[in-house]
Amino acid sequence: MATQYAIHGSTAREISASAENAVAEGRLQAGETLPPVRVLAEALGVSPGTVATAYKELRRRGVVVTRGRGGTVVAPAAVATSRRPPRVPEGLRNLAGGHPDPAFLPDLVPPDRLTPYALSHRRSPRMPELEELAREWFRRDGVPDAQVTFAHGALDAVARLLSVELRPGDAVAVEDPGFHHLLDLVQALGLRTLAVPVDDEGMRPEGLRAALTAGARAVVLFPRSQIPYGARVSAERREELLAVLAGAPEVLVVEDDGGAAVDGGPLCSLTTAGERGPARWAQVRTVSKSLGPDLRWTAMACDATTLARHDARLLVTSGWISHVLQETVVRLLADPATGVLLAAATAAYDERREALIGALAGHGIEAHGRSGLNIWVPVRDESAVVNGLRSRGWWVAAGARFRIASAPGVRITTAELDAAEAPRLASDFAASLTDAPETYGY
């Protein structure tokens, strides 16, 4: 076995160090199988226990992963570049970004000075006023608020949770089609994605069951305003998902409720089921869709174990969330004008999304989007549809970067699309399909 000559040493520390160096230098490649413990022990003249200890250290450091009968293999490299959106061509109406309408975002005015307790960041990492506002926010939807903490955006929180709970090579169940940045993140952490199909009511139970059977140790889902499909979990679907998760109490369930502040529909969260809910859970809520994409603050409610692990890692990394940022959020949330803006945004986003879905339906075109800022339109050829709309002045997102194994589609952000514009876009969409009907199947 060639790989055994890339590893040397007489102690567990020397063996693990030589294997890690071989990986770093490229002499051992991602996916390459290491020798079985007894084979390497015989080759090096050491006990199997010494090699087993070395392999355990390599697994702990994320250098290798164990795949049952597949043996111990070098962990996949962390690469996260394939799902980034292309640059928007000049002169086109951009409906591909997934961003809120700036007209409904308040002005961000940071404080000119901090309150005295904010000067002691580690002793007071969370402003009491903002922590109470966060608890009320969760409490209104029935989400348990006994443990609440903060993070720098939803992906920051999810990355920290997955990093402390899982090891490279572990599997995460994710929605398909799903949030492209999350798919990048899972890969960057050296974790495996297990695709779970979604429909208008969220994750499909049979897909989640298959992912858990395949070894998923965490599940990440959107209970509403799902990206890119626009799904919202129904009460019936919640019960079905809870029944599946009942057989996997050790699995961490993470909900990203990023559209909470501007989604007027009900929240059917897995976290609100009391004793029937998951034992290990977290729900994260951002203000990027309601107060502004550049306001990188997230509230997270979770169980006690998850809180302790998240905050322990936060303490030794960024330490705390900027109190300038926290004071800015407090001021905005306490301002009655912000509430008026959020109410107007909620109504407008619903109207604009439903207007386009209805206009497309008038042309016999199926579209999905029960909630959120986007709709998903199934197509046969994404590139042809994107280019057809481009020739008519529109820029929409090809679905490839959101998909793992699901069928093709395009995502259209409706947040800035006035309802009066929906008929023209739907007509142009239909024309793009009829340009080559044999390609699209319409």
Coordinates of C-alpha atoms in Angstrom, one line a residue, residues 6-438:
A6 CA 4.0 8.7 3.5
I7 CA 3.6 8.1 7.3
H8 CA 6.4 7.4 9.8
G9 CA 7.1 7.7 13.5
S10 CA 7.4 5.6 16.6
T11 CA 4.9 7.4 18.8
A12 CA 1.3 8.4 18.3
R13 CA 2.2 12.0 18.2
E14 CA 5.0 11.4 15.6
I15 CA 2.7 9.3 13.4
S16 CA -0.2 11.8 13.4
A17 CA 2.2 14.7 12.7
S18 CA 3.8 12.9 9.8
A19 CA 0.4 12.1 8.3
E20 CA -0.8 15.7 8.7
N21 CA 2.4 16.9 7.0
A22 CA 1.9 14.5 4.2
V23 CA -1.6 15.9 3.7
A24 CA -0.4 19.5 3.8
E25 CA 2.4 18.7 1.3
G26 CA 0.1 16.9 -1.1
R27 CA 1.7 13.5 -0.6
L28 CA -1.7 12.3 0.7
Q29 CA -4.7 13.5 -1.3
A30 CA -8.3 14.2 -0.2
G31 CA -10.2 10.9 -0.3
E32 CA -7.1 8.7 -0.2
T33 CA -7.4 5.8 2.1
L34 CA -4.9 5.4 5.0
P35 CA -3.6 1.9 5.8
P36 CA -5.6 -0.2 8.3
V37 CA -4.4 0.2 11.8
R38 CA -2.7 -3.3 12.0
V39 CA -1.1 -3.0 8.6
L40 CA 0.5 0.4 9.5
A41 CA 1.5 -0.8 12.9
E42 CA 3.3 -3.8 11.5
A43 CA 5.1 -1.6 8.9
L44 CA 6.2 0.9 11.5
G45 CA 7.1 -1.7 14.2
V46 CA 4.7 -0.2 16.8
S47 CA 1.6 -1.5 18.5
P48 CA -1.9 -1.2 16.9
G49 CA -2.9 0.9 19.9
T50 CA -0.3 3.5 19.0
V51 CA -1.6 3.8 15.5
A52 CA -5.2 3.8 16.7
T53 CA -4.3 6.7 19.0
A54 CA -2.7 8.6 16.1
Y55 CA -5.7 8.1 13.9
K56 CA -8.0 9.3 16.7
E57 CA -5.9 12.5 16.9
L58 CA -6.1 13.0 13.1
R59 CA -9.9 12.6 13.3
R60 CA -10.1 15.1 16.1
R61 CA -8.2 17.6 14.1
G62 CA -10.3 17.0 11.0
V63 CA -7.4 15.7 8.9
V64 CA -9.1 12.3 8.3
V65 CA -12.6 10.9 8.5
T66 CA -13.7 7.3 9.2
R67 CA -16.3 5.8 6.7
G68 CA -17.1 2.5 8.3
R69 CA -16.0 -0.3 6.0
G70 CA -14.5 2.3 3.7
G71 CA -11.8 2.8 6.2
T72 CA -10.0 6.0 7.3
V73 CA -9.6 8.5 4.5
V74 CA -8.1 11.9 4.1
A75 CA -10.9 14.5 4.7
P76 CA -12.1 16.5 1.7
A77 CA -10.5 20.0 1.2
A78 CA -12.7 22.9 2.2
V79 CA -13.6 24.8 -1.0
A80 CA -16.4 27.3 -1.3
T81 CA -16.4 29.1 -4.6
S82 CA -18.8 27.3 -7.0
R83 CA -22.1 28.8 -5.8
R84 CA -21.3 32.5 -6.0
P85 CA -23.6 34.5 -8.3
P86 CA -22.4 36.0 -11.6
R87 CA -22.0 39.7 -12.1
V88 CA -25.2 41.5 -13.1
P89 CA -24.9 42.8 -16.7
E90 CA -25.3 46.6 -17.1
G91 CA -28.6 48.0 -18.1
L92 CA -30.8 45.1 -16.8
R93 CA -33.5 45.1 -14.2
N94 CA -31.9 43.1 -11.4
L95 CA -34.3 40.6 -9.9
A96 CA -31.6 38.1 -8.8
G97 CA -30.2 39.5 -5.6
G98 CA -32.6 38.3 -2.9
H99 CA -32.3 41.6 -1.1
P100 CA -35.1 43.7 0.5
D101 CA -36.5 46.9 -1.0
P102 CA -34.3 49.8 0.3
A103 CA -37.5 51.9 0.4
F104 CA -38.6 49.9 3.5
L105 CA -35.3 50.0 5.3
P106 CA -34.7 52.6 8.1
D107 CA -31.8 54.9 8.2
L108 CA -28.9 53.5 10.2
V109 CA -27.6 56.0 12.7
P110 CA -25.0 54.6 15.1
P111 CA -24.9 56.1 18.7
D112 CA -22.4 58.9 19.3
R113 CA -21.4 57.3 22.7
L114 CA -21.9 54.0 24.5
T115 CA -23.7 53.4 27.7
P116 CA -21.2 52.8 30.6
Y117 CA -21.8 49.1 31.0
A118 CA -21.0 48.6 27.4
L119 CA -17.4 49.4 28.1
S120 CA -17.0 46.1 29.8
H121 CA -17.6 43.9 26.8
R122 CA -16.7 40.5 28.3
R123 CA -18.7 41.1 31.5
S124 CA -21.7 42.4 29.6
P125 CA -21.5 40.8 26.1
R126 CA -25.2 41.5 25.5
M127 CA -27.0 44.7 26.1
P128 CA -29.9 44.0 28.6
E129 CA -32.3 46.1 26.6
L130 CA -31.6 44.2 23.4
E131 CA -31.6 40.8 25.0
E132 CA -35.1 41.5 26.4
L133 CA -36.2 42.7 23.0
A134 CA -34.9 39.5 21.5
R135 CA -36.7 37.4 24.1
E136 CA -40.0 39.2 23.3
W137 CA -39.4 38.6 19.6
F138 CA -39.1 34.8 20.1
R139 CA -41.8 34.8 22.7
R140 CA -44.4 36.3 20.4
D141 CA -44.1 33.2 18.1
G142 CA -44.0 30.7 20.9
V143 CA -40.3 30.0 20.6
P144 CA -38.8 29.2 24.0
D145 CA -36.7 32.2 25.2
A146 CA -35.0 30.8 28.3
Q147 CA -31.6 30.8 26.6
V148 CA -30.9 33.6 24.2
T149 CA -27.6 34.8 22.7
F150 CA -26.3 36.9 19.8
A151 CA -24.1 36.4 16.7
H152 CA -22.8 38.3 13.6
G153 CA -25.4 37.2 11.1
A154 CA -27.2 33.9 10.6
L155 CA -24.4 32.1 8.9
D156 CA -22.0 33.1 11.6
A157 CA -24.3 31.5 14.2
V158 CA -24.8 28.4 12.0
A159 CA -21.1 28.0 11.3
R160 CA -20.3 28.2 15.0
L161 CA -23.0 25.6 15.9
L162 CA -21.8 23.2 13.2
S163 CA -18.2 23.6 14.2
V164 CA -18.7 22.8 17.8
E165 CA -21.1 20.0 17.3
L166 CA -19.7 18.2 14.2
R167 CA -16.4 17.0 12.9
P168 CA -15.2 17.1 9.3
G169 CA -16.8 14.3 7.3
D170 CA -20.0 14.4 9.4
A171 CA -23.2 14.9 7.4
V172 CA -25.7 17.8 7.6
A173 CA -29.3 17.5 6.2
V174 CA -30.1 20.6 4.1
E175 CA -33.0 21.7 1.9
D176 CA -32.8 21.2 -1.8
P177 CA -33.2 23.6 -3.5
G178 CA -31.6 25.5 -0.6
F179 CA -29.8 28.6 0.5
H180 CA -26.6 28.7 -1.6
H181 CA -24.5 30.4 1.1
L182 CA -25.4 27.6 3.5
L183 CA -24.4 25.0 1.0
D184 CA -21.0 26.7 0.6
L185 CA -20.6 26.9 4.3
V186 CA -21.2 23.2 4.9
Q187 CA -18.6 22.3 2.3
A188 CA -16.1 24.9 3.7
L189 CA -16.4 23.2 7.1
G190 CA -15.5 19.9 5.6
L191 CA -18.9 18.5 6.2
R192 CA -21.1 16.4 3.9
T193 CA -24.5 17.7 2.6
L194 CA -27.4 15.3 2.5
A195 CA -30.1 16.8 0.2
V196 CA -33.7 16.9 1.5
P197 CA -36.3 17.8 -1.1
V198 CA -38.7 20.7 -0.3
D199 CA -42.2 21.6 -1.5
D200 CA -44.4 24.5 -0.6
E201 CA -44.8 23.2 3.0
G202 CA -41.0 22.9 3.6
M203 CA -38.8 19.9 4.0
R204 CA -40.4 16.6 2.9
P205 CA -40.6 14.1 5.7
E206 CA -39.5 11.1 3.6
G207 CA -36.4 13.0 2.5
L208 CA -35.5 13.9 6.1
R209 CA -36.0 10.3 7.2
A210 CA -33.6 9.2 4.4
A211 CA -31.0 11.8 5.5
L212 CA -31.2 10.7 9.1
T213 CA -30.8 7.1 8.1
A214 CA -27.8 8.1 6.1
G215 CA -26.2 9.5 9.2
A216 CA -27.1 13.2 9.3
R217 CA -26.0 14.7 12.7
A218 CA -27.6 18.1 12.1
V219 CA -30.5 19.5 10.2
V220 CA -30.7 23.1 8.9
L221 CA -34.0 24.3 7.6
F222 CA -36.1 27.5 7.0
P223 CA -39.5 27.4 8.7
R224 CA -40.7 30.2 6.5
S225 CA -39.4 32.6 3.8
Q226 CA -37.3 29.6 2.6
I227 CA -34.5 30.5 0.1
P228 CA -35.0 30.1 -2.8
Y229 CA -38.3 28.2 -2.9
G230 CA -40.4 30.4 -0.7
A231 CA -41.7 27.6 1.3
R232 CA -43.5 28.0 4.7
V233 CA -43.8 25.0 7.0
S234 CA -47.4 24.2 7.6
A235 CA -48.9 22.8 10.9
E236 CA -49.4 19.4 9.3
R237 CA -45.8 19.3 7.9
R238 CA -44.4 20.3 11.3
E239 CA -46.1 17.3 12.9
E240 CA -44.7 15.0 10.2
L241 CA -41.2 16.3 10.7
L242 CA -41.4 16.0 14.4
A243 CA -42.5 12.4 14.1
V244 CA -39.4 11.7 12.0
L245 CA -37.0 13.5 14.4
A246 CA -38.5 11.7 17.4
G247 CA -36.3 8.8 16.5
A248 CA -33.1 10.9 16.4
P249 CA -32.9 12.9 19.7
E250 CA -29.2 13.4 19.4
V251 CA -29.5 15.3 16.1
L252 CA -29.1 19.1 16.3
V253 CA -32.0 21.0 14.6
V254 CA -31.2 24.5 13.4
E255 CA -33.9 26.8 12.1
D256 CA -33.1 29.9 10.1
D257 CA -36.1 32.3 10.5
G258 CA -34.4 35.1 8.7
G259 CA -37.6 36.5 7.3
A260 CA -39.4 36.7 10.7
A261 CA -39.8 40.5 10.8
V262 CA -41.3 40.8 7.4
D263 CA -43.2 37.6 6.9
G264 CA -46.8 38.0 7.8
G265 CA -47.6 34.3 7.8
P266 CA -47.8 32.1 10.9
L267 CA -44.6 30.4 12.2
C268 CA -44.9 26.6 12.5
S269 CA -41.6 26.0 14.2
L270 CA -40.3 22.7 15.4
T271 CA -39.1 24.5 18.5
T272 CA -42.6 25.3 19.7
A273 CA -43.7 21.7 20.2
G274 CA -42.7 21.5 23.9
E275 CA -41.6 18.1 25.0
R276 CA -42.3 16.7 21.5
G277 CA -39.8 19.1 20.0
P278 CA -36.1 18.4 19.4
A279 CA -33.9 18.1 22.5
R280 CA -31.0 19.8 20.7
W281 CA -32.1 22.9 18.8
A282 CA -31.5 26.5 17.8
Q283 CA -33.5 29.1 16.0
V284 CA -31.6 32.1 14.5
R285 CA -33.2 35.4 13.5
T286 CA -31.5 38.2 11.6
V287 CA -32.5 41.8 10.8
S288 CA -30.8 41.9 7.4
K289 CA -34.1 41.6 5.6
S290 CA -35.9 44.1 7.8
L291 CA -33.3 46.7 9.0
G292 CA -30.7 46.4 6.4
P293 CA -28.3 43.8 4.9
D294 CA -25.3 45.5 6.4
L295 CA -26.6 45.3 10.0
R296 CA -24.9 42.1 11.0
W297 CA -26.7 41.2 14.1
T298 CA -28.5 37.9 14.9
A299 CA -30.5 36.7 17.8
M300 CA -30.5 33.0 18.6
A301 CA -32.7 31.0 21.0
C302 CA -31.6 27.5 21.8
D303 CA -31.4 24.7 24.4
A304 CA -29.0 25.1 27.3
T305 CA -26.3 22.8 26.0
T306 CA -26.2 24.5 22.6
L307 CA -26.0 27.9 24.3
A308 CA -23.0 26.8 26.4
R309 CA -21.1 25.4 23.4
H310 CA -21.9 28.3 21.1
D311 CA -20.9 31.0 23.6
A312 CA -17.8 29.2 24.7
R313 CA -16.6 29.2 21.1
L314 CA -17.7 32.8 20.6
L315 CA -15.7 33.9 23.7
V316 CA -12.4 32.6 22.2
T317 CA -13.1 34.0 18.7
S318 CA -14.8 37.4 18.2
G319 CA -15.6 37.5 22.0
W320 CA -18.8 39.6 21.7
I321 CA -21.0 41.4 19.3
S322 CA -20.1 45.1 18.9
H323 CA -22.0 47.3 21.3
V324 CA -22.2 50.0 18.7
L325 CA -24.1 47.6 16.6
Q326 CA -26.3 46.5 19.5
E327 CA -27.2 50.0 20.4
T328 CA -28.0 50.8 16.8
V329 CA -30.4 47.8 16.7
V330 CA -32.0 48.8 20.0
R331 CA -32.7 52.3 18.8
L332 CA -34.3 51.1 15.6
L333 CA -36.4 48.5 17.2
A334 CA -37.6 51.0 19.8
D335 CA -38.5 53.6 17.2
P336 CA -42.3 53.5 16.3
A337 CA -41.4 54.5 12.8
T338 CA -39.5 51.2 12.3
G339 CA -42.7 49.3 13.1
V340 CA -44.6 51.3 10.5
L341 CA -41.9 50.5 7.9
L342 CA -42.0 46.8 8.8
A343 CA -45.7 46.6 8.5
A344 CA -45.6 48.3 5.1
A345 CA -42.8 46.0 3.9
T346 CA -44.7 42.9 5.0
A347 CA -47.8 43.9 3.1
A348 CA -45.8 45.0 0.0
Y349 CA -43.7 41.9 -0.2
D350 CA -46.8 39.7 0.0
E351 CA -48.6 41.7 -2.7
R352 CA -45.6 41.7 -5.1
R353 CA -44.8 38.0 -4.7
E354 CA -48.4 37.0 -5.2
A355 CA -48.9 39.4 -8.1
L356 CA -46.1 37.7 -10.1
I357 CA -47.2 34.2 -9.2
G358 CA -50.7 35.1 -10.4
A359 CA -49.5 36.7 -13.6
L360 CA -47.3 33.6 -14.4
A361 CA -50.3 31.3 -13.7
G362 CA -52.2 33.3 -16.3
H363 CA -49.7 32.0 -18.9
G364 CA -49.9 28.5 -17.5
I365 CA -46.5 28.8 -15.8
E366 CA -46.1 27.1 -12.4
A367 CA -44.4 29.1 -9.7
H368 CA -43.7 28.6 -6.0
G369 CA -43.5 31.2 -3.2
R370 CA -45.8 31.0 -0.1
S371 CA -43.6 33.5 1.8
G372 CA -40.5 35.6 1.6
L373 CA -38.8 37.9 -1.0
N374 CA -38.5 35.3 -3.9
I375 CA -40.3 32.9 -6.0
W376 CA -39.1 29.7 -7.7
V377 CA -40.1 28.8 -11.2
P378 CA -39.4 25.3 -12.5
V379 CA -37.9 25.2 -16.0
R380 CA -36.2 22.7 -18.2
D381 CA -33.2 24.8 -19.3
E382 CA -32.1 27.4 -16.8
S383 CA -29.5 29.1 -19.0
A384 CA -31.9 29.5 -21.9
V385 CA -34.5 31.1 -19.7
V386 CA -32.0 33.4 -18.0
N387 CA -30.7 34.5 -21.4
G388 CA -34.2 34.8 -22.9
L389 CA -35.2 37.2 -20.1
R390 CA -31.9 39.0 -20.3
S391 CA -32.6 39.8 -24.0
R392 CA -35.9 41.4 -22.7
G393 CA -34.2 43.5 -20.0
W394 CA -34.6 41.3 -17.0
W395 CA -31.9 39.5 -14.9
V396 CA -33.0 36.5 -12.8
A397 CA -31.0 33.9 -11.0
A398 CA -30.3 30.5 -12.5
G399 CA -31.2 27.8 -10.1
A400 CA -28.1 25.8 -10.4
R401 CA -26.3 27.4 -7.5
F402 CA -29.2 26.6 -5.2
R403 CA -29.6 23.0 -6.2
I404 CA -28.0 19.7 -5.2
A405 CA -30.2 17.0 -6.8
S406 CA -33.5 18.8 -7.4
A407 CA -35.0 19.7 -10.7
P408 CA -33.9 22.9 -12.6
G409 CA -35.6 26.3 -12.0
V410 CA -34.9 30.0 -11.7
R411 CA -35.3 32.3 -8.7
I412 CA -36.9 35.7 -9.1
T413 CA -36.6 38.2 -6.3
T414 CA -39.9 40.1 -6.1
A415 CA -39.1 42.5 -3.3
E416 CA -38.6 45.5 -5.6
L417 CA -41.0 44.4 -8.3
D418 CA -44.1 46.6 -8.3
A419 CA -47.3 44.6 -8.7
A420 CA -48.1 46.7 -11.8
E421 CA -44.9 45.3 -13.4
A422 CA -45.8 41.7 -12.9
P423 CA -47.9 41.2 -16.1
R424 CA -45.0 42.4 -18.3
L425 CA -42.5 40.2 -16.6
A426 CA -44.8 37.2 -16.9
S427 CA -45.4 37.9 -20.5
D428 CA -41.7 38.2 -21.2
F429 CA -41.2 34.9 -19.3
A430 CA -43.8 33.2 -21.4
A431 CA -42.2 34.6 -24.6
S432 CA -38.8 33.3 -23.4
L433 CA -40.3 29.8 -23.1
T434 CA -42.0 29.9 -26.5
D435 CA -38.7 30.9 -28.2
A436 CA -37.8 27.2 -28.1
P437 CA -40.7 25.1 -26.8
E438 CA -38.9 21.9 -27.6

